[in-house]
Short mmCIF file of C-alpha atoms and ligand atoms in Angstrom, two decimals:
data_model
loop_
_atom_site.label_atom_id
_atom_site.label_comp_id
_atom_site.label_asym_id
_atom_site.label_seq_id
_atom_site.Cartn_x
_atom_site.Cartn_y
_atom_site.Cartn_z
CA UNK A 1 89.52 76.54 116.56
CA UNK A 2 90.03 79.19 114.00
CA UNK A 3 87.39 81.92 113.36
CA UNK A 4 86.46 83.05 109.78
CA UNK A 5 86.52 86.62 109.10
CA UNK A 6 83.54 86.84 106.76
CA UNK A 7 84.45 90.10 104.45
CA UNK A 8 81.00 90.39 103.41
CA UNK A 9 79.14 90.81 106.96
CA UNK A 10 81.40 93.49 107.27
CA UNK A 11 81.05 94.88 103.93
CA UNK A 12 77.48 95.04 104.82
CA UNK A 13 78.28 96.32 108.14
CA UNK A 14 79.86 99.48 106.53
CA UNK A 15 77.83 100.32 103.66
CA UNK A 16 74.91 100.79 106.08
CA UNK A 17 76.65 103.58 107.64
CA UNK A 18 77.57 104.93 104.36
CA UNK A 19 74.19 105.05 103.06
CA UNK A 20 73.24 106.77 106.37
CA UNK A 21 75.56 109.61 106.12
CA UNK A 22 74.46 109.93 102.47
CA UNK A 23 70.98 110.25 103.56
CA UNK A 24 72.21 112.79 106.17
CA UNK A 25 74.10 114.83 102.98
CA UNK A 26 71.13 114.28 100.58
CA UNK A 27 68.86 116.18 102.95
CA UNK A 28 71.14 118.76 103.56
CA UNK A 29 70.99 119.51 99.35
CA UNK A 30 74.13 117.36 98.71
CA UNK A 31 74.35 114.23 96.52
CA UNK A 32 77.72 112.66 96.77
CA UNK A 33 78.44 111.22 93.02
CA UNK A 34 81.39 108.69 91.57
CA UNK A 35 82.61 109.19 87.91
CA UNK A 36 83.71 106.35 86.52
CA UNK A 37 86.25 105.78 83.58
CA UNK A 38 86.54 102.80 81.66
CA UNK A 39 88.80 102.72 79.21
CA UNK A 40 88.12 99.39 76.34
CA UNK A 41 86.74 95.75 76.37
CA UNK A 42 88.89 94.19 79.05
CA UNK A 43 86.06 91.98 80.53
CA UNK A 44 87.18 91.84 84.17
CA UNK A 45 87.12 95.49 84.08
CA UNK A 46 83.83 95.48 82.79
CA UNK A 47 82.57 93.51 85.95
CA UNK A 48 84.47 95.85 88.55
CA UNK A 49 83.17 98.30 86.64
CA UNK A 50 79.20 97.16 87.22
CA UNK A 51 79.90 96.08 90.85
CA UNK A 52 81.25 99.64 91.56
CA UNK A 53 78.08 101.07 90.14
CA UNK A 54 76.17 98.73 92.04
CA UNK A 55 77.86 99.37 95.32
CA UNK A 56 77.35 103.18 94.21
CA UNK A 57 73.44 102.38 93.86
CA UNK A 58 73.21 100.39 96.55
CA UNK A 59 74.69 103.03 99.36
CA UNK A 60 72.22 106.07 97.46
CA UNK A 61 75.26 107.55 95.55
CA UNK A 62 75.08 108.57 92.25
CA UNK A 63 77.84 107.11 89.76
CA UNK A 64 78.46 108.68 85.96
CA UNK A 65 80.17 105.93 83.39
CA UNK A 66 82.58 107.12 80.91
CA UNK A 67 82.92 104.03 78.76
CA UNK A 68 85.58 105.25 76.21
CA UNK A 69 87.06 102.73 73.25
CA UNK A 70 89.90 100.84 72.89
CA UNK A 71 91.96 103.34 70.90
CA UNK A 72 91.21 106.17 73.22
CA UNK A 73 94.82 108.45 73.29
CA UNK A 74 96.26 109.66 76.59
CA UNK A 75 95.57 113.60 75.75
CA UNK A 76 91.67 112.19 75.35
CA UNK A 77 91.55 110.77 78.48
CA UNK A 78 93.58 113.60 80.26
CA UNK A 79 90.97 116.09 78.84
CA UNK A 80 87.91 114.19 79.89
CA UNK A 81 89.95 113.88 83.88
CA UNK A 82 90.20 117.72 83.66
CA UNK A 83 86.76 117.88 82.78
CA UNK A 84 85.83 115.79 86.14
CA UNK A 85 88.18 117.62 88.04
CA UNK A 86 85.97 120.94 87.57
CA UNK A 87 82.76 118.89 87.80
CA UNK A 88 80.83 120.09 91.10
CA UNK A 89 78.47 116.71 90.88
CA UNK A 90 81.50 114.74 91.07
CA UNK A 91 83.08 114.13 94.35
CA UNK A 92 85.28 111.40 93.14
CA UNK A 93 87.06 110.34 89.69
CA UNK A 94 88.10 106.67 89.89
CA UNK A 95 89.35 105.28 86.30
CA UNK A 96 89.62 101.91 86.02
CA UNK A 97 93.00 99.80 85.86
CA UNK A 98 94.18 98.51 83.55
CA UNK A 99 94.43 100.88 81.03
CA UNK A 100 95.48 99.93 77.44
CA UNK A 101 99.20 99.95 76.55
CA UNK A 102 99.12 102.98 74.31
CA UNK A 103 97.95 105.69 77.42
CA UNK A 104 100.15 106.97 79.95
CA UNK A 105 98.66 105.56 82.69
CA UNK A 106 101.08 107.44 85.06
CA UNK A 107 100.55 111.06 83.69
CA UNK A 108 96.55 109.83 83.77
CA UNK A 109 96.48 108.67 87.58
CA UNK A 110 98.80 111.68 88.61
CA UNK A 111 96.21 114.13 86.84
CA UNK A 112 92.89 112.99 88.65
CA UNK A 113 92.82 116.01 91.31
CA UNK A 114 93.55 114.68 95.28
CA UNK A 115 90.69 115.71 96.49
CA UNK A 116 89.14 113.56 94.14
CA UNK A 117 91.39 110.25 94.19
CA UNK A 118 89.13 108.17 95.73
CA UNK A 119 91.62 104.98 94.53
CA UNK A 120 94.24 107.27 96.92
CA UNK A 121 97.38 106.23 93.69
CA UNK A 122 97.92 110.02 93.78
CA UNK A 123 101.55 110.69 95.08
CA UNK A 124 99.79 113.06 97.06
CA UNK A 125 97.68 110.90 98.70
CA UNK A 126 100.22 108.54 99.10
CA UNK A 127 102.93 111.06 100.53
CA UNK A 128 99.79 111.59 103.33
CA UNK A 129 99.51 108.36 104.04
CA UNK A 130 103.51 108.34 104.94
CA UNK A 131 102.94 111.17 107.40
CA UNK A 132 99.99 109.07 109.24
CA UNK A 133 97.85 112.50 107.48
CA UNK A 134 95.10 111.88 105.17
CA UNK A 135 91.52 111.68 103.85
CA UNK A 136 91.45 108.64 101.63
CA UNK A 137 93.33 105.25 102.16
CA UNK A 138 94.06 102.67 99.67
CA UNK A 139 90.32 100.53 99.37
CA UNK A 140 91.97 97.15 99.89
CA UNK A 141 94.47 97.86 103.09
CA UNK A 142 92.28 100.40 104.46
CA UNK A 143 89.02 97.36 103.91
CA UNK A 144 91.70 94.95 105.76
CA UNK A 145 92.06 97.79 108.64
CA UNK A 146 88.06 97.60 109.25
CA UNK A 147 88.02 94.21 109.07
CA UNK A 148 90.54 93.83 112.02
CA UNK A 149 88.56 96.37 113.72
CA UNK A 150 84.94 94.39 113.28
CA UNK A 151 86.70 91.29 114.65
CA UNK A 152 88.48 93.20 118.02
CA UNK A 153 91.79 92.54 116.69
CA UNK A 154 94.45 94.43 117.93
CA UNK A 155 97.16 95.61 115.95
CA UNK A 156 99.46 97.35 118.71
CA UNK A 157 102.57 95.56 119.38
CA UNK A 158 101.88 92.78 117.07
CA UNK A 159 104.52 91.01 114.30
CA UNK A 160 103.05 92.11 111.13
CA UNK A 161 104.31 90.57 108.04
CA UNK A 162 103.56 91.91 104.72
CA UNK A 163 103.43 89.50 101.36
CA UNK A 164 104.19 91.78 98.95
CA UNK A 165 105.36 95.36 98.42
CA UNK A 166 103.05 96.51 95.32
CA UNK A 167 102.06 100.41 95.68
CA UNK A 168 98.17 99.48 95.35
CA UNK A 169 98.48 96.47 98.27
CA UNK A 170 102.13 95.79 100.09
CA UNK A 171 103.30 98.98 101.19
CA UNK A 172 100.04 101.35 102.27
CA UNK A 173 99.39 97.53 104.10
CA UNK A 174 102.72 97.97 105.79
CA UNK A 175 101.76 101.61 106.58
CA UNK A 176 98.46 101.00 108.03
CA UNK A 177 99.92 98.50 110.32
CA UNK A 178 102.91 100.61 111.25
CA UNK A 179 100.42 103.41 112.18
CA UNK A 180 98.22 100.57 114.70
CA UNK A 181 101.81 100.27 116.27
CA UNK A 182 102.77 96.44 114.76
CA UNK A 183 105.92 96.05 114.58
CA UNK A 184 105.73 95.24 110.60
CA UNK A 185 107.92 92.85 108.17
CA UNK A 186 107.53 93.68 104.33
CA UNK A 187 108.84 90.26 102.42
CA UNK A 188 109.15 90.18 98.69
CA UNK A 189 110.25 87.87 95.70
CA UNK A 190 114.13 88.59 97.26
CA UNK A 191 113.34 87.74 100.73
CA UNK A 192 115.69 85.09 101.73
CA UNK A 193 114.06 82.29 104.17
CA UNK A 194 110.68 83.44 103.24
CA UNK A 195 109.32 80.92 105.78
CA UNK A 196 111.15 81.71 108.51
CA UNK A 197 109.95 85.31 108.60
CA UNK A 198 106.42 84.51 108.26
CA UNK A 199 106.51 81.92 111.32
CA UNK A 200 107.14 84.99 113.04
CA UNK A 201 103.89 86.50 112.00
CA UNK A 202 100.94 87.27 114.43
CA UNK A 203 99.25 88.80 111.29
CA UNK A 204 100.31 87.85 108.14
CA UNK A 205 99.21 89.25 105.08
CA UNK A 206 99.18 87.52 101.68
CA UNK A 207 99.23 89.76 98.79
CA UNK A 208 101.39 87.80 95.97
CA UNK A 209 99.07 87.03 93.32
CA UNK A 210 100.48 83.21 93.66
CA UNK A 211 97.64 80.37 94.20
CA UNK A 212 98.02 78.64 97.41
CA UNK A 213 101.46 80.08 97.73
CA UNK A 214 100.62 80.50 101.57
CA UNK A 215 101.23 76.88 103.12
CA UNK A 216 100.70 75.57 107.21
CA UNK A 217 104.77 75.47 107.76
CA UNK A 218 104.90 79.12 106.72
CA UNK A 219 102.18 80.17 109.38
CA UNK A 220 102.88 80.51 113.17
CA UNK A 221 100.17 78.61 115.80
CA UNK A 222 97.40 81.08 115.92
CA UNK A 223 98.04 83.66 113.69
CA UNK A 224 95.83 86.07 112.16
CA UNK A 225 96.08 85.31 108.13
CA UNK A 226 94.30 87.57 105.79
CA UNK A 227 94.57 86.37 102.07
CA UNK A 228 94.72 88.95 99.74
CA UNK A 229 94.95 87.28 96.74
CA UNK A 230 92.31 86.76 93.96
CA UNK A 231 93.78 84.04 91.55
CA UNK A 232 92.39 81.04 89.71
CA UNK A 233 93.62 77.38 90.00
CA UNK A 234 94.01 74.77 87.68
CA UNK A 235 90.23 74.21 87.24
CA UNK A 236 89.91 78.32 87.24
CA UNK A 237 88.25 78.12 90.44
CA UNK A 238 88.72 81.43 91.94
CA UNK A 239 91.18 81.24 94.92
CA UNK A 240 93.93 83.39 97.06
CA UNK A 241 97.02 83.02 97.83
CA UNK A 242 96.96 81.02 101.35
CA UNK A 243 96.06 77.69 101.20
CA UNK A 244 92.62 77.62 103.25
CA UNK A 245 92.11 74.09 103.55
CA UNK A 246 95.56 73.43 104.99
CA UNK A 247 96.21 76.55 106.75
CA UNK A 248 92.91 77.19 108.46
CA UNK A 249 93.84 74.86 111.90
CA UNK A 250 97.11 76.75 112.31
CA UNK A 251 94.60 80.04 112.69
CA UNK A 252 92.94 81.97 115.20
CA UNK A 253 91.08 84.17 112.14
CA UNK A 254 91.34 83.79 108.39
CA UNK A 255 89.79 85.05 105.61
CA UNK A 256 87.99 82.98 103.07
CA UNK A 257 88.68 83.95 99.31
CA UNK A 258 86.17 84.68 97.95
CA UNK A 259 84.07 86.36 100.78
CA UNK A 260 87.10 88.13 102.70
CA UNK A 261 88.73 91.32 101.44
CA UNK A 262 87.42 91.35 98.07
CA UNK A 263 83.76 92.13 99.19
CA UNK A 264 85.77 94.76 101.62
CA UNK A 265 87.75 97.09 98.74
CA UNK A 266 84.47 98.45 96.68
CA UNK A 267 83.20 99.18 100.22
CA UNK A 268 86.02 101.15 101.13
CA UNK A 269 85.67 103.04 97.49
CA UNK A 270 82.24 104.03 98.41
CA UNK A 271 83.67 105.35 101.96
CA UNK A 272 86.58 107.50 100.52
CA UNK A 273 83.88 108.93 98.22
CA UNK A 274 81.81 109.65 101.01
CA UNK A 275 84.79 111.44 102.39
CA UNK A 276 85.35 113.40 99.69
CA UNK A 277 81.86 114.73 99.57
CA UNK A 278 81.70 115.53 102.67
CA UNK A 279 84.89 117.35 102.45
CA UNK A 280 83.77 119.27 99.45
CA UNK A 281 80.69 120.00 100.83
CA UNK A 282 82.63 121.51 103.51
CA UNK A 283 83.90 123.84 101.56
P1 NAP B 301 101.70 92.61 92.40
O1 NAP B 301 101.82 94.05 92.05
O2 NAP B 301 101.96 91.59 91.34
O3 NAP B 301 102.67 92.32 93.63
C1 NAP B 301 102.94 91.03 94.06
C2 NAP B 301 103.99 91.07 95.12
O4 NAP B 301 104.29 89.74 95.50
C3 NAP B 301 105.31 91.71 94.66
O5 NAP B 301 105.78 92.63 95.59
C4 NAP B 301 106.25 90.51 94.54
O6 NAP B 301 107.61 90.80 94.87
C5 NAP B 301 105.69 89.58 95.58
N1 NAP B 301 106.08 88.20 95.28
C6 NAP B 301 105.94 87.55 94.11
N2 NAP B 301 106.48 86.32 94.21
C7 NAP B 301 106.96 86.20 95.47
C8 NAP B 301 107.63 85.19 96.17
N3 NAP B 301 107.93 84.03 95.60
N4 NAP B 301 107.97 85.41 97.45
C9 NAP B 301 107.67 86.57 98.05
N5 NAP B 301 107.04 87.59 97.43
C10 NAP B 301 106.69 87.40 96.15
O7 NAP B 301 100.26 92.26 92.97
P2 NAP B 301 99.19 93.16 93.79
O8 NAP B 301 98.57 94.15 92.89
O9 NAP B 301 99.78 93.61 95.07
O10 NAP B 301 98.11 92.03 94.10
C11 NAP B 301 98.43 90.87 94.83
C12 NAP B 301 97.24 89.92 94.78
O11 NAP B 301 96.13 90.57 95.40
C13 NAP B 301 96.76 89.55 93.38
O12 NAP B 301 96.27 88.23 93.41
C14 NAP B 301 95.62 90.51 93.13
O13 NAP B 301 94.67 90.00 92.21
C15 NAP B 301 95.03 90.59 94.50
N6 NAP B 301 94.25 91.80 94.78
C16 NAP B 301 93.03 91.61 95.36
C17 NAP B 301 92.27 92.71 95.69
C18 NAP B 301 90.96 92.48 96.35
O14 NAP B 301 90.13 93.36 96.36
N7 NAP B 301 90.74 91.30 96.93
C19 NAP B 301 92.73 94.00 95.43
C20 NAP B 301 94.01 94.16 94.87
C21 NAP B 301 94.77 93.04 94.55
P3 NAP B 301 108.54 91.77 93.95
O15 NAP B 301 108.10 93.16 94.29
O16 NAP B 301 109.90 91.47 94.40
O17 NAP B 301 108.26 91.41 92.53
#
């Protein structure tokens, strides 16, 4: 019988500790505050955008929006990072993906200061989380980590296969996994016998961006299967990547889409900006 590992219990779960140690900072003279940049119309952006506020809100954090327009140039937006940088109310800078095709969205995301980079895209940040070093992880591996946690699943000595080797998801996954001692597969568009390395899988995780590209022959008798996904089918329901319905017997946990790691990545936003305030208040 396979267990469901509900993303939003946990969620929950974590932001109540948040919002205690933001109590604990607020009393102490310190509010911990999230800038965020959002750059044009894009309407999905728009609604991360609002739910990050929200989350912000909800966990006693403050968050400052910097809505520019459309035609905003990459020098504009590199000025108004620098600005944040220097910004003592802001312990985090998070601008919002994507960014429209004229900015340099590179030079942008490389200028955002580490000790603000509560995304954790900095090469920085990313060269700690190599080493097994560092202060913020990626929001959607690191809200997979907790979730493992919650549920008493052990990592250690496990077959870990990977979906996908995109810098946001795939490889800090593959990292994070590595560092819990899995022994950890990272498959991509040129894997050959895709199926046959997944069977292998006591976790596998699905981060393709392909509807229901997960079936039951590609999952192993009571695997672990955490869907990382977010796409829309033919009736633009929103679903992931594994097929639920069909995969969910083969399963000792899965995670639903959506209610599994998408409740889990703003969560882990508001806990690297946490960090970061606590870290600057530190200083
Ligand atoms: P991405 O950058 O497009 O990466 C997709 C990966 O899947 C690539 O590495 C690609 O391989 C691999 N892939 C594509 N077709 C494949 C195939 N036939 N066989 C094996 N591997 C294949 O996507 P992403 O940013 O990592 O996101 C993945 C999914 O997660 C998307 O649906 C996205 O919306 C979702 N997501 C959800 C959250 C959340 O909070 N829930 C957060 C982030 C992303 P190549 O490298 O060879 O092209």
């Amino acid at each position: 019988m396979f267990k469901i590992i509900d993303g939003k219990e946990v969620a929950a779960s974590v932001r109540e500790s948040i919002k205690k140690e933001v109590e604990v900072l607020e009393k102490d003279g310190k509010k911990t505050g999230l800038a965020v940049i959002i750059v044009g119309n894009n309407p999905a952006s728009r609604v991360y955008v609002n739910n990050k506020k929200k989350g912000c809100a909800e966990v006693g954090m403050e968050s400052f929006e910097y809505a520019l327009p459309e035609e905003t140039t990459t020098d504009e937006l590199l000025e108004l990072v620098e600005k944040l940088n220097n910004d003592t109310a802001v312990d985090g800078i998070l601008c919002q993906l994507p960014l429209p095709k004229q900015i340099d969205e590179k030079k942008v995301l490389n200028a955002i200061a580490p000790n603000k980079d509560v995304d954790a895209f900095h090469p920085v940040n990313t060269g700690h989380i190599m080493i097994g070093d560092h202060s913020f992880l990626p929001c959607t591996p690191a809200g997979i980590m907790e979730m493992l946690k919650y549920y008493n699943i052990s990592v250690e000595g496990k077959e870990c296969v990977v979906i996908g080797r995109s810098n946001i998801v795939g490889k800090p996954m593959a990292m994070l996994l590595l560092g819990q001692n899995g022994t950890v597969t990272i498959c991509h568009s040129r894997t050959k016998n895709l199926k046959e390395v997944t069977r292998r899988a006591d976790i596998l995780v699905a981060a393709v961006g392909k509807a229901y590209f997960v079936t039951e022959d590609m999952v192993k008798d009571g695997a672990v299967v955490i869907d990382v996904g977010m796409n829309r089918n033919a009736e633009g329901k929103l679903c992931g990547d594994v097929d639920f319905d069909k995969v969910k017997d083969k399963c000792s946990f899965i995670t639903p889409v959506p209610g599994g790691v998408g409740p889990m990545t703003i969560t882990m936003l508001l806990k690297n900006t946490l960090t970061a305030s606590k870290e600057h208040f530190n200083k």
